[in-house]
Coordinates of C-alpha atoms in Angstrom, one line a residue:
M1 CA -99.8 -7.7 -203.6
L2 CA -103.1 -6.5 -205.0
T3 CA -103.5 -2.8 -205.0
I4 CA -106.5 -0.7 -204.1
E5 CA -106.7 0.3 -207.8
N6 CA -107.4 -3.4 -208.6
M7 CA -110.0 -3.6 -205.9
P8 CA -111.9 -0.3 -205.9
Q9 CA -114.6 -1.7 -203.6
L10 CA -112.1 -1.6 -200.8
Y11 CA -111.9 2.2 -200.9
P12 CA -113.5 4.1 -198.0
S13 CA -116.7 5.7 -199.4
D14 CA -117.0 9.4 -199.8
F15 CA -119.9 9.3 -197.3
D16 CA -117.8 7.5 -194.7
L17 CA -115.0 10.0 -195.1
Y18 CA -117.5 12.9 -194.9
L19 CA -118.9 11.5 -191.6
F20 CA -115.5 10.9 -190.2
H21 CA -114.4 14.5 -190.8
E22 CA -117.7 15.7 -189.6
G23 CA -117.3 13.9 -186.3
T24 CA -120.3 11.5 -186.8
L25 CA -118.7 8.3 -188.0
Y26 CA -119.8 6.4 -185.0
E27 CA -118.9 2.9 -186.4
G28 CA -115.5 3.9 -187.5
Y29 CA -114.2 0.5 -186.4
K30 CA -115.8 -1.0 -189.4
L31 CA -113.7 1.2 -191.7
F32 CA -110.4 1.8 -189.9
G33 CA -107.9 -0.7 -188.7
A34 CA -107.1 -4.1 -190.2
H35 CA -110.1 -6.0 -191.7
Y36 CA -110.2 -9.4 -193.3
I37 CA -111.6 -9.2 -196.8
E38 CA -112.8 -12.1 -199.0
G39 CA -113.3 -11.6 -202.7
E40 CA -112.9 -12.9 -206.2
L41 CA -109.6 -11.1 -206.5
G42 CA -108.2 -12.7 -203.4
N43 CA -108.4 -12.8 -199.6
G44 CA -106.4 -10.8 -197.2
F45 CA -106.4 -7.7 -194.9
R46 CA -107.3 -4.2 -195.7
F47 CA -105.5 -1.5 -193.7
T48 CA -106.9 2.0 -193.2
V49 CA -105.4 4.7 -191.0
W50 CA -105.8 8.5 -190.4
A51 CA -102.5 10.4 -190.7
P52 CA -103.1 13.6 -192.6
N53 CA -99.6 15.0 -192.1
A54 CA -97.6 12.0 -193.2
R55 CA -95.6 12.0 -196.4
A56 CA -95.9 8.2 -196.8
I57 CA -97.2 5.2 -194.9
S58 CA -96.6 1.5 -195.3
V59 CA -97.6 -1.6 -193.3
V60 CA -94.6 -3.5 -191.9
G61 CA -94.5 -6.8 -190.0
D62 CA -93.0 -10.2 -189.9
F63 CA -94.4 -10.8 -193.4
N64 CA -92.0 -8.3 -195.0
D65 CA -89.2 -8.3 -192.4
W66 CA -90.4 -4.9 -191.1
K67 CA -89.1 -3.1 -194.1
P68 CA -90.8 0.2 -194.8
N69 CA -92.3 0.8 -198.3
S70 CA -92.7 -3.0 -198.9
H71 CA -96.5 -2.7 -198.6
P72 CA -97.4 1.0 -199.1
L73 CA -100.7 2.6 -198.4
K74 CA -102.3 5.2 -200.6
M75 CA -104.1 8.4 -199.4
V76 CA -107.7 8.6 -200.5
K77 CA -108.6 11.8 -202.3
H78 CA -106.5 14.1 -200.1
S79 CA -108.6 13.1 -197.1
G80 CA -105.7 12.3 -194.8
V81 CA -107.0 8.7 -194.7
W82 CA -104.6 6.1 -196.1
T83 CA -105.6 2.6 -197.2
G84 CA -104.3 -0.6 -198.8
F85 CA -104.8 -4.3 -199.1
I86 CA -102.3 -7.1 -198.4
Q87 CA -103.3 -10.4 -200.1
D88 CA -103.0 -13.8 -198.4
L89 CA -102.2 -12.2 -195.0
S90 CA -103.3 -14.5 -192.2
E91 CA -104.7 -13.9 -188.7
N92 CA -102.5 -13.2 -185.6
V93 CA -99.7 -11.6 -187.7
R94 CA -97.8 -8.8 -186.1
Y95 CA -97.9 -5.4 -187.8
K96 CA -97.3 -1.7 -187.4
Y97 CA -97.5 1.4 -189.6
A98 CA -94.2 2.8 -190.8
I99 CA -95.0 6.5 -191.1
E100 CA -92.7 8.9 -192.9
T101 CA -93.1 12.3 -191.3
R102 CA -92.8 15.7 -193.0
S103 CA -89.1 15.8 -192.0
G104 CA -88.5 12.5 -193.7
T105 CA -88.1 10.6 -190.4
I106 CA -89.8 7.2 -190.3
I107 CA -91.6 6.3 -187.1
F108 CA -93.3 3.0 -186.2
K109 CA -96.8 3.2 -184.7
A110 CA -99.3 0.6 -183.5
D111 CA -102.7 0.7 -185.2
P112 CA -105.1 3.1 -183.3
F113 CA -108.0 0.8 -184.4
A114 CA -106.2 -2.5 -183.8
F115 CA -108.5 -5.2 -182.4
Y116 CA -105.7 -7.2 -180.9
A117 CA -102.1 -6.5 -179.8
E118 CA -99.2 -8.7 -178.9
K119 CA -98.6 -9.2 -175.2
R120 CA -96.6 -6.6 -173.4
P121 CA -93.8 -5.6 -173.3
A122 CA -94.0 -6.1 -177.1
T123 CA -95.9 -3.3 -178.8
A124 CA -97.0 -4.5 -182.3
S125 CA -100.7 -4.8 -183.4
M126 CA -102.0 -8.1 -184.5
T127 CA -104.4 -9.0 -187.4
S128 CA -107.6 -10.4 -186.0
R129 CA -111.1 -11.4 -187.0
L130 CA -114.1 -10.7 -184.6
D131 CA -116.9 -12.2 -186.6
R132 CA -116.6 -15.9 -185.7
Y133 CA -117.5 -16.2 -182.0
E134 CA -120.8 -17.9 -181.4
W135 CA -122.7 -15.9 -178.8
H136 CA -125.2 -17.5 -176.4
D137 CA -126.6 -14.3 -174.8
H138 CA -129.5 -13.6 -177.2
K139 CA -132.1 -13.9 -174.5
W140 CA -130.1 -11.7 -172.2
L141 CA -129.8 -9.0 -174.9
R142 CA -133.5 -9.1 -175.6
T143 CA -134.4 -8.8 -171.9
R144 CA -131.8 -6.0 -171.4
E145 CA -133.6 -3.8 -173.9
K146 CA -136.8 -3.9 -171.8
I147 CA -135.2 -3.3 -168.3
D148 CA -135.9 -0.1 -166.5
I149 CA -132.5 0.3 -164.9
Y150 CA -133.5 3.2 -162.6
H151 CA -136.1 1.0 -160.8
R152 CA -134.0 -2.1 -160.5
P153 CA -131.4 -3.2 -157.9
M154 CA -127.8 -2.5 -158.9
A155 CA -124.9 -3.8 -156.8
I156 CA -121.7 -3.5 -158.7
Y157 CA -118.5 -5.5 -158.0
E158 CA -115.5 -3.5 -159.1
C159 CA -112.7 -5.7 -160.3
H160 CA -109.1 -5.6 -161.5
L161 CA -108.7 -8.8 -163.5
G162 CA -104.9 -8.9 -162.9
S163 CA -105.2 -9.0 -159.2
W164 CA -108.6 -10.6 -158.5
K165 CA -107.0 -14.1 -158.5
T166 CA -103.8 -15.5 -160.0
K167 CA -102.8 -19.0 -160.9
D168 CA -99.4 -20.2 -159.7
G169 CA -98.5 -16.5 -159.4
E170 CA -99.4 -15.8 -163.1
L171 CA -102.3 -13.9 -164.6
M172 CA -105.4 -16.0 -165.2
S173 CA -106.8 -15.9 -168.8
Y174 CA -110.2 -14.5 -169.7
R175 CA -111.5 -18.1 -170.1
E176 CA -110.1 -19.1 -166.7
L177 CA -111.6 -16.0 -165.1
A178 CA -114.9 -16.7 -166.9
D179 CA -115.1 -20.1 -165.2
E180 CA -114.9 -18.6 -161.7
L181 CA -115.6 -14.8 -161.5
P182 CA -119.2 -14.7 -162.8
D183 CA -120.2 -17.5 -160.4
Y184 CA -118.5 -15.7 -157.5
V185 CA -120.1 -12.3 -158.3
C186 CA -123.5 -13.8 -158.7
D187 CA -123.3 -16.0 -155.5
K188 CA -122.2 -13.0 -153.5
G189 CA -125.3 -11.0 -154.4
F190 CA -124.0 -8.6 -157.0
T191 CA -125.8 -7.7 -160.2
H192 CA -123.0 -6.2 -162.2
I193 CA -119.2 -6.4 -162.6
E194 CA -117.2 -3.3 -163.4
L195 CA -113.9 -4.1 -164.9
M196 CA -111.0 -1.6 -164.5
P197 CA -109.9 -0.8 -168.0
I198 CA -109.1 -3.8 -170.1
M199 CA -108.3 -1.7 -173.2
E200 CA -104.7 -2.4 -174.3
H201 CA -102.1 -0.6 -172.3
P202 CA -98.4 -0.9 -172.0
F203 CA -97.8 -0.5 -168.2
D204 CA -99.4 -2.8 -165.7
R205 CA -99.3 -0.3 -162.9
S206 CA -101.4 2.3 -164.9
W207 CA -104.2 -0.3 -164.2
G208 CA -105.4 0.3 -167.8
Y209 CA -106.1 4.0 -167.5
Q210 CA -103.3 5.0 -169.9
V211 CA -104.1 3.3 -173.1
T212 CA -102.6 2.6 -176.5
G213 CA -105.4 0.5 -177.9
L214 CA -109.0 1.8 -177.4
F215 CA -110.4 -1.1 -179.6
A216 CA -108.4 -4.0 -178.2
P217 CA -109.0 -6.0 -175.1
T218 CA -105.6 -6.4 -173.5
S219 CA -103.8 -9.6 -174.6
R220 CA -102.5 -10.0 -171.0
F221 CA -105.5 -12.3 -170.5
G222 CA -106.0 -13.7 -174.0
S223 CA -107.5 -13.0 -177.4
P224 CA -110.6 -10.9 -178.3
E225 CA -112.6 -14.1 -178.7
D226 CA -111.5 -15.1 -175.1
F227 CA -112.9 -11.8 -173.8
M228 CA -116.2 -12.4 -175.7
Y229 CA -116.3 -15.8 -173.9
F230 CA -115.9 -14.0 -170.6
V231 CA -118.7 -11.5 -171.3
D232 CA -120.9 -14.3 -172.5
A233 CA -120.3 -16.2 -169.2
C234 CA -121.2 -13.2 -167.2
H235 CA -124.5 -12.8 -169.1
A236 CA -125.2 -16.5 -168.6
R237 CA -125.1 -15.9 -164.8
G238 CA -127.3 -12.8 -165.1
I239 CA -124.3 -10.4 -164.5
G240 CA -124.1 -7.2 -166.5
V241 CA -120.6 -6.1 -167.6
I242 CA -119.5 -2.5 -167.2
L243 CA -116.1 -1.3 -168.5
D244 CA -114.0 1.5 -167.1
W245 CA -113.1 3.7 -170.1
A246 CA -110.7 6.6 -170.1
P247 CA -111.4 8.9 -173.1
A248 CA -109.8 11.9 -171.3
H249 CA -106.1 11.1 -172.0
F250 CA -103.7 8.6 -173.4
C251 CA -100.1 7.6 -172.7
R252 CA -97.0 9.0 -174.3
D253 CA -95.4 5.7 -175.3
A254 CA -93.6 5.9 -178.7
H255 CA -95.8 3.3 -180.4
G256 CA -99.0 4.9 -179.3
L257 CA -101.2 7.8 -180.3
G258 CA -98.8 10.6 -179.3
R259 CA -97.6 12.7 -182.3
F260 CA -99.0 9.9 -184.4
D261 CA -98.0 11.2 -187.9
G262 CA -95.1 13.3 -186.6
T263 CA -97.4 16.1 -185.5
P264 CA -99.9 16.5 -182.7
L265 CA -102.9 14.7 -184.1
Y266 CA -105.0 13.0 -181.4
E267 CA -103.7 15.6 -178.9
P268 CA -104.1 19.4 -179.1
V269 CA -101.4 21.4 -181.0
D270 CA -101.0 23.8 -178.1
P271 CA -98.8 21.9 -175.6
R272 CA -100.5 23.7 -172.7
L273 CA -103.7 22.0 -173.7
A274 CA -102.1 18.7 -174.8
D275 CA -100.0 18.0 -171.7
R276 CA -101.5 16.3 -168.6
P277 CA -98.5 16.6 -166.2
Q278 CA -100.3 15.0 -163.3
W279 CA -100.5 11.7 -165.1
G280 CA -97.6 12.1 -167.6
T281 CA -100.1 11.7 -170.5
Y282 CA -101.6 13.6 -173.4
N283 CA -105.2 14.9 -173.4
F284 CA -107.4 14.1 -176.4
D285 CA -108.3 17.0 -178.6
F286 CA -112.1 17.2 -178.5
S287 CA -112.0 20.1 -181.0
K288 CA -111.1 17.8 -183.8
N289 CA -114.1 16.1 -185.4
E290 CA -111.9 13.1 -186.4
V291 CA -111.0 12.5 -182.7
V292 CA -114.6 12.7 -181.7
S293 CA -115.4 10.0 -184.4
F294 CA -112.6 7.9 -183.1
L295 CA -113.7 8.0 -179.4
I296 CA -117.4 7.6 -180.0
S297 CA -116.6 4.7 -182.3
S298 CA -114.6 3.1 -179.4
A299 CA -117.6 3.2 -177.1
R300 CA -119.9 1.8 -179.8
F301 CA -117.4 -0.9 -180.6
W302 CA -117.4 -2.4 -177.1
M303 CA -121.2 -2.4 -177.0
D304 CA -121.7 -3.6 -180.5
V305 CA -119.0 -6.2 -180.7
F306 CA -118.5 -7.3 -177.1
H307 CA -122.1 -6.8 -175.8
V308 CA -121.1 -4.8 -172.7
E309 CA -123.8 -3.0 -170.8
G310 CA -122.0 0.4 -170.6
F311 CA -119.1 2.4 -169.1
R312 CA -117.8 4.1 -166.1
I313 CA -116.2 7.1 -167.7
D314 CA -113.0 8.0 -165.8
A315 CA -111.8 11.6 -165.0
V316 CA -114.9 13.4 -166.3
S317 CA -114.0 16.4 -164.2
S318 CA -110.8 16.8 -166.3
M319 CA -112.9 16.8 -169.4
V320 CA -115.3 19.4 -168.0
Y321 CA -112.7 21.8 -166.6
L322 CA -109.5 22.9 -168.2
N323 CA -107.5 23.2 -164.9
H324 CA -109.0 20.4 -162.9
N325 CA -106.4 18.8 -160.6
D326 CA -103.4 20.2 -162.4
D327 CA -100.9 22.3 -160.5
L328 CA -99.7 24.3 -163.5
P329 CA -97.8 27.6 -163.5
Y330 CA -100.5 29.0 -165.7
R331 CA -104.3 29.0 -165.9
L332 CA -106.1 27.9 -169.0
T333 CA -109.3 29.6 -170.2
N334 CA -111.8 29.1 -172.9
K335 CA -112.8 31.6 -175.6
N336 CA -115.2 33.2 -173.1
G337 CA -112.7 33.6 -170.4
G338 CA -114.0 30.7 -168.3
E339 CA -112.3 27.5 -167.1
E340 CA -114.9 25.1 -168.6
N341 CA -113.6 22.9 -171.4
L342 CA -116.3 23.7 -173.9
E343 CA -115.2 21.1 -176.5
G344 CA -114.9 18.4 -173.8
I345 CA -118.4 19.2 -172.6
E346 CA -119.8 19.0 -176.1
F347 CA -118.0 15.7 -176.7
L348 CA -119.6 14.2 -173.6
K349 CA -123.0 15.4 -174.6
K350 CA -122.6 14.0 -178.1
L351 CA -121.2 10.7 -176.7
N352 CA -124.1 10.1 -174.4
A353 CA -126.8 11.2 -176.8
T354 CA -125.3 8.9 -179.5
I355 CA -125.0 5.8 -177.2
F356 CA -128.6 6.2 -175.9
I357 CA -130.0 6.4 -179.4
K358 CA -129.0 2.8 -180.1
F359 CA -128.8 1.5 -176.5
P360 CA -131.5 3.1 -174.4
S361 CA -130.8 0.8 -171.5
A362 CA -127.0 1.5 -171.5
L363 CA -125.2 2.5 -168.4
M364 CA -123.2 5.7 -168.8
I365 CA -121.6 6.4 -165.4
A366 CA -119.6 9.5 -164.7
E367 CA -116.7 9.7 -162.3
E368 CA -117.2 13.4 -161.7
A369 CA -115.6 14.9 -158.6
T370 CA -116.9 18.5 -158.7
D371 CA -120.4 20.0 -158.3
Y372 CA -120.8 20.5 -162.0
P373 CA -124.6 20.6 -162.4
L374 CA -126.9 18.3 -164.3
V375 CA -124.4 15.5 -165.0
T376 CA -127.1 13.0 -165.2
A377 CA -129.7 15.2 -166.9
P378 CA -130.6 14.5 -170.5
V379 CA -128.8 16.5 -173.1
D380 CA -132.0 18.1 -174.4
K381 CA -132.6 19.3 -170.8
G382 CA -129.2 21.0 -170.6
G383 CA -127.4 18.1 -169.0
L384 CA -124.3 16.2 -169.8
G385 CA -126.4 13.2 -170.7
F386 CA -125.0 10.5 -168.3
N387 CA -127.6 8.4 -166.5
Y388 CA -125.5 7.8 -163.4
K389 CA -122.8 9.6 -161.4
W390 CA -120.6 8.3 -158.6
N391 CA -121.6 10.0 -155.3
M392 CA -118.1 10.8 -154.2
G393 CA -119.3 13.4 -151.7
W394 CA -121.2 10.8 -149.7
V395 CA -118.3 8.4 -149.8
H396 CA -115.8 11.0 -148.5
D397 CA -118.2 12.2 -145.8
I398 CA -119.1 8.8 -144.5
L399 CA -115.5 7.5 -144.5
R400 CA -114.4 10.6 -142.6
Y401 CA -117.3 10.1 -140.1
M402 CA -116.4 6.5 -139.5
S403 CA -112.7 7.3 -139.0
F404 CA -113.6 9.2 -135.7
P405 CA -113.7 7.2 -132.5
P406 CA -117.4 6.6 -131.5
E407 CA -117.2 9.1 -128.6
Q408 CA -116.3 11.9 -131.1
R409 CA -119.0 11.1 -133.7
R410 CA -121.6 13.2 -132.0
D411 CA -119.6 16.3 -133.0
H412 CA -119.6 15.3 -136.7
H413 CA -123.2 14.0 -137.0
Q414 CA -123.9 16.2 -140.1
L415 CA -121.4 14.0 -142.1
I416 CA -123.9 11.2 -142.2
T417 CA -127.0 13.2 -142.8
F418 CA -125.9 16.0 -145.2
S419 CA -126.1 13.7 -148.3
M420 CA -129.9 13.7 -148.2
L421 CA -129.9 17.4 -149.0
Y422 CA -128.6 16.6 -152.5
A423 CA -129.4 12.9 -152.9
Y424 CA -131.9 13.5 -155.7
S425 CA -130.0 16.2 -157.6
E426 CA -128.4 13.5 -159.7
N427 CA -128.8 9.7 -160.2
F428 CA -126.2 8.5 -157.9
I429 CA -124.1 5.4 -157.3
L430 CA -122.5 5.1 -153.9
S431 CA -119.0 3.9 -154.7
F432 CA -116.5 2.3 -152.3
S433 CA -114.1 2.0 -155.2
H434 CA -110.4 1.2 -155.6
D435 CA -109.7 4.9 -155.4
E436 CA -110.4 4.8 -151.7
L437 CA -108.1 1.8 -151.0
V438 CA -104.7 2.7 -152.5
Y439 CA -101.7 5.0 -152.0
G440 CA -101.7 4.6 -148.2
K441 CA -105.5 5.3 -147.8
R442 CA -105.9 1.8 -146.2
S443 CA -108.6 -0.8 -146.7
L444 CA -112.2 -0.1 -145.5
L445 CA -111.7 -2.4 -142.5
N446 CA -108.4 -0.7 -141.6
K447 CA -110.0 2.7 -141.8
M448 CA -112.3 1.8 -138.9
P449 CA -111.3 2.8 -135.3
G450 CA -111.2 0.6 -132.3
D451 CA -110.0 -3.0 -131.5
M452 CA -110.5 -5.8 -134.0
W453 CA -114.0 -6.6 -132.9
Q454 CA -115.0 -2.9 -133.2
K455 CA -113.4 -2.6 -136.6
F456 CA -115.5 -5.4 -138.0
A457 CA -118.6 -4.1 -136.3
N458 CA -118.0 -0.6 -137.6
L459 CA -117.6 -1.9 -141.1
R460 CA -120.8 -3.9 -140.8
A461 CA -122.6 -0.8 -139.7
L462 CA -121.1 1.2 -142.5
Y463 CA -122.2 -1.4 -145.1
G464 CA -125.7 -1.5 -143.6
Y465 CA -126.0 2.3 -144.1
F466 CA -124.4 1.9 -147.6
I467 CA -127.0 -0.6 -148.7
T468 CA -130.0 1.2 -147.2
H469 CA -129.1 4.7 -148.3
P470 CA -130.7 5.9 -151.6
G471 CA -128.6 5.2 -154.6
K472 CA -127.1 2.2 -156.5
K473 CA -124.1 0.5 -155.0
L474 CA -120.5 -0.3 -155.9
L475 CA -117.9 -2.2 -153.9
F476 CA -114.3 -3.0 -154.8
M477 CA -113.1 -6.5 -154.8
G478 CA -111.8 -7.9 -151.5
S479 CA -114.0 -5.5 -149.5
E480 CA -116.8 -8.1 -149.5
F481 CA -114.8 -10.1 -147.0
A482 CA -113.1 -7.1 -145.2
Q483 CA -109.6 -7.5 -146.6
F484 CA -107.3 -5.9 -144.0
D485 CA -104.6 -4.6 -146.3
E486 CA -105.2 -2.0 -148.9
W487 CA -105.3 -3.1 -152.5
K488 CA -102.0 -4.5 -153.8
D489 CA -102.3 -4.3 -157.6
L490 CA -99.4 -6.8 -158.3
E491 CA -100.8 -9.5 -156.0
Q492 CA -104.1 -11.3 -155.9
V493 CA -106.8 -10.4 -153.3
D494 CA -106.0 -11.8 -149.9
W495 CA -108.1 -15.0 -150.2
K496 CA -105.9 -16.6 -147.6
L497 CA -107.8 -14.6 -144.9
L498 CA -110.9 -16.7 -145.6
D499 CA -108.9 -19.9 -144.9
Q500 CA -107.3 -18.6 -141.8
Y501 CA -109.8 -16.4 -139.9
E502 CA -113.4 -16.9 -138.9
T503 CA -113.8 -13.1 -138.7
H504 CA -113.4 -12.7 -142.4
R505 CA -115.6 -15.8 -143.2
S506 CA -118.3 -14.4 -141.0
F507 CA -118.0 -11.0 -142.7
L508 CA -118.4 -12.5 -146.1
K509 CA -121.5 -14.3 -144.9
F510 CA -122.8 -10.8 -143.7
S511 CA -122.0 -8.9 -147.0
T512 CA -123.5 -11.8 -149.1
A513 CA -126.7 -11.9 -147.0
L514 CA -127.0 -8.1 -147.1
N515 CA -126.6 -8.0 -150.9
H516 CA -129.2 -10.7 -151.4
F517 CA -131.5 -9.0 -148.9
Y518 CA -131.1 -5.8 -150.9
Q519 CA -132.0 -7.5 -154.1
E520 CA -135.0 -9.2 -152.7
H521 CA -136.7 -6.1 -151.2
A522 CA -137.9 -3.5 -153.7
C523 CA -138.3 -0.8 -151.0
L524 CA -134.4 -0.6 -150.9
W525 CA -134.1 0.3 -154.7
R526 CA -137.5 0.9 -156.4
L527 CA -137.5 4.6 -155.7
D528 CA -133.8 5.2 -155.5
H529 CA -134.0 8.4 -157.5
E530 CA -137.3 9.8 -156.2
G531 CA -137.8 11.7 -153.0
E532 CA -140.9 9.7 -151.9
G533 CA -138.6 6.7 -151.5
F534 CA -137.0 8.1 -148.4
E535 CA -138.2 9.7 -145.2
W536 CA -136.2 10.6 -142.1
I537 CA -137.6 9.3 -138.8
D538 CA -134.9 10.9 -136.8
A539 CA -131.9 12.6 -138.4
D540 CA -130.9 14.7 -135.4
N541 CA -129.9 12.2 -132.6
N542 CA -126.3 13.2 -132.5
Q543 CA -126.0 12.6 -128.7
Q544 CA -126.5 8.9 -129.2
S545 CA -125.1 8.8 -132.8
V546 CA -128.3 7.1 -134.0
I547 CA -130.1 7.7 -137.3
S548 CA -133.4 6.1 -138.4
F549 CA -135.3 6.4 -141.6
I550 CA -137.9 4.8 -143.9
R551 CA -137.2 3.4 -147.3
R552 CA -140.3 3.0 -149.5
G553 CA -141.1 1.0 -152.6
K554 CA -143.7 1.8 -155.2
R555 CA -146.5 -0.4 -153.8
K556 CA -148.5 0.8 -150.9
G557 CA -147.3 -0.7 -147.6
D558 CA -143.9 -1.7 -149.1
Y559 CA -141.5 -0.1 -146.7
C560 CA -138.8 -0.8 -144.2
I561 CA -137.5 0.9 -141.1
V562 CA -133.8 1.3 -140.9
V563 CA -131.9 2.1 -137.7
C564 CA -128.1 2.6 -137.5
N565 CA -126.3 2.9 -134.2
F566 CA -122.7 4.2 -134.6
T567 CA -121.7 3.8 -131.0
P568 CA -120.6 0.6 -129.1
T569 CA -123.4 1.1 -126.6
V570 CA -126.4 -1.3 -126.6
Y571 CA -129.6 0.6 -126.4
H572 CA -132.5 -1.4 -124.9
D573 CA -136.1 -0.2 -125.2
F574 CA -135.0 2.3 -127.7
K575 CA -138.0 4.2 -129.0
I576 CA -138.4 4.9 -132.8
G577 CA -141.4 6.3 -134.6
V578 CA -143.2 4.2 -137.3
P579 CA -145.9 5.1 -139.8
N580 CA -148.4 2.3 -139.1
A581 CA -149.9 0.2 -136.3
G582 CA -149.3 -3.5 -136.2
T583 CA -146.6 -6.0 -135.6
Y584 CA -143.0 -5.5 -136.8
L585 CA -140.2 -8.0 -137.4
E586 CA -136.5 -7.4 -137.4
M587 CA -135.6 -8.8 -140.8
F588 CA -131.9 -8.0 -140.7
N589 CA -129.4 -7.3 -138.0
S590 CA -125.7 -6.7 -138.7
D591 CA -124.9 -7.7 -135.1
A592 CA -126.1 -11.3 -135.5
E593 CA -123.7 -13.9 -134.2
L594 CA -123.7 -15.6 -137.6
Y595 CA -121.9 -12.4 -138.9
G596 CA -119.4 -12.1 -136.0
G597 CA -121.6 -9.8 -134.0
S598 CA -122.6 -9.9 -130.3
G599 CA -126.1 -11.2 -130.9
Q600 CA -128.0 -8.1 -129.7
C601 CA -131.0 -8.9 -131.9
N602 CA -134.8 -8.5 -131.7
T603 CA -135.8 -12.2 -131.8
E604 CA -139.4 -11.6 -131.0
P605 CA -142.1 -9.7 -133.0
V606 CA -142.5 -6.1 -131.8
E607 CA -145.9 -4.5 -131.5
A608 CA -146.3 -0.8 -132.4
E609 CA -147.6 1.4 -129.6
D610 CA -150.3 3.9 -130.3
A611 CA -148.1 6.8 -129.2
P612 CA -146.8 9.4 -131.6
W613 CA -143.0 9.6 -131.8
N614 CA -140.5 11.2 -134.1
N615 CA -143.3 12.8 -136.1
Q616 CA -144.8 9.4 -136.7
P617 CA -148.2 8.3 -135.4
Y618 CA -146.9 5.1 -133.7
A619 CA -143.7 3.9 -132.0
L620 CA -141.6 0.7 -131.5
K621 CA -139.4 -0.1 -128.5
V622 CA -136.5 -2.2 -129.8
T623 CA -133.0 -3.2 -128.9
L624 CA -130.3 -1.4 -130.9
P625 CA -127.2 -3.4 -131.4
P626 CA -123.7 -1.9 -130.7
L627 CA -122.1 -0.5 -133.9
G628 CA -125.0 -2.0 -135.7
M629 CA -127.8 -1.6 -138.3
S630 CA -131.2 -3.1 -138.0
I631 CA -134.0 -3.3 -140.6
F632 CA -137.7 -3.7 -139.4
M633 CA -140.6 -4.5 -141.6
K634 CA -144.4 -5.0 -141.0
E635 CA -145.3 -8.6 -140.4
T636 CA -146.7 -10.6 -143.3
K637 CA -147.1 -14.4 -143.6
K638 CA -144.0 -14.7 -145.7
R639 CA -141.9 -12.5 -143.6
L640 CA -143.0 -14.3 -140.4
Q641 CA -141.8 -17.6 -141.9
E642 CA -138.4 -16.0 -142.8
F643 CA -138.2 -14.4 -139.3
T644 CA -139.0 -17.7 -137.6
A645 CA -136.5 -19.6 -139.6
H646 CA -133.7 -17.2 -138.7
N647 CA -134.6 -17.1 -135.0

């Protein structure tokens, strides 16, 4: 074995160590972990790990029969960082760190910076190289840098790779998924795919939210290069890739980060701050600069090495508030006596500011469930620095509204209109996510009241409002064809429904057509985050449970009229106000027979009357479909051709 003394160029530099301890080593993955080194003195892997309270550390694996002290590491200048080089070590070799604690006990830990891990339930890290995959997405990356994401359509398909589709009852590989999933997502009218965490995790049913490897795509589906192939395939189809990422907490498994060197290291020393009883995990200690370097390096790693577009940050509320969602016998307070997690807030600001310096078009999406202000405001404006936030308030309100029988909805009308009072307080994504479809909450279809026809009609109306309401969109897998059962994380999506039932095939046609209609009409997304992009026509018709509004684009005359009827009553000659004279065409109707509806459509052009109505100078008389959504647009030559083709 060559020693570090023989190869001084392998030492971490003083500057790197300074940055690491300062909390600004944002590319820590280039230093820490197992790195293949080629040189005149030999080829092999250099290992570097942070464990300041260890008495000794060695690398163990199949190559030394897992015997501690066979390949010892050396601490660099009392920095708490240990490093060493093992000559002639090949790729895909299992290893761990044997760490001698202060008490003399030896514990075996996976590498926090490992790029690859052996397949669960085994827990060792694997040596790996990430520099040999030949990417084909150069044009995509150049184009991505120039995209104004705020003024573009965004329809996200949230996906759990382990249960999207299986093969003979087994998990599909990244490469098998790459050959099917990007095509499916693109064909169904989505612009992005959001993957529930694929960072390495020991327990399938944690869904990836309780990690052991923040730098390793889980080996359940293949190697790191296989995941690169998957991302590349998504980009080839014009699909952006968003990763769920959970920097709030980590699992307690013995081989993981917990008490890494025999002492609380990645978690706070105070057990009240360290424990997350609700999830059975440890919180990260954001007061330690080294932990900040570690976490920001993880985010940079996935963007630098795997070319992903960004992250949906899980459990932001628990990073912002010390007592969020924990039923503890005590209340935690900060140094000022408040319940804000001051260090967590500073970490989030630093994370976002750092990411946007290198990746201005990144997606940094907060799952934040409280009314904490300025989540999507820039850091220099006093915000947390995210550029999007899930609009969980709208989701909960609209799902509660839709759960009422139609005859009761008049008494709860505010649930579908209240969102416009705060729609522009943040940059929102409307998210029908997996969170709404598990633990007995039922699927979206099964949340709808009425008989089977009404359930499907209600869901079409709900999707119609979802797509036309200001904000970007997210839909969980299976919901695009109205899966009847809630999400079952150990089984594949209920694809059999499409083979057995016309209702689900028709609904998939509907959601696909709606997604493509959304992408093709700028008035539905161009001004998502600007108040001039939306205007109520009538928000107050609770007696008929009808709402109508205008969505506007940037160009003059680029607008559409949206009308939603949340009752099973067909309204003929229903009068709605419109802003301009002329001929209007019904360009989309959720009640079309093609989609499983009753066919109450406006199949002829409608002329605006010169009669003020709903505070608009003109009016249309139209048919409103039962439990349906209609979109009307001013006639143009192109729209008339489309209208004629569909009628």
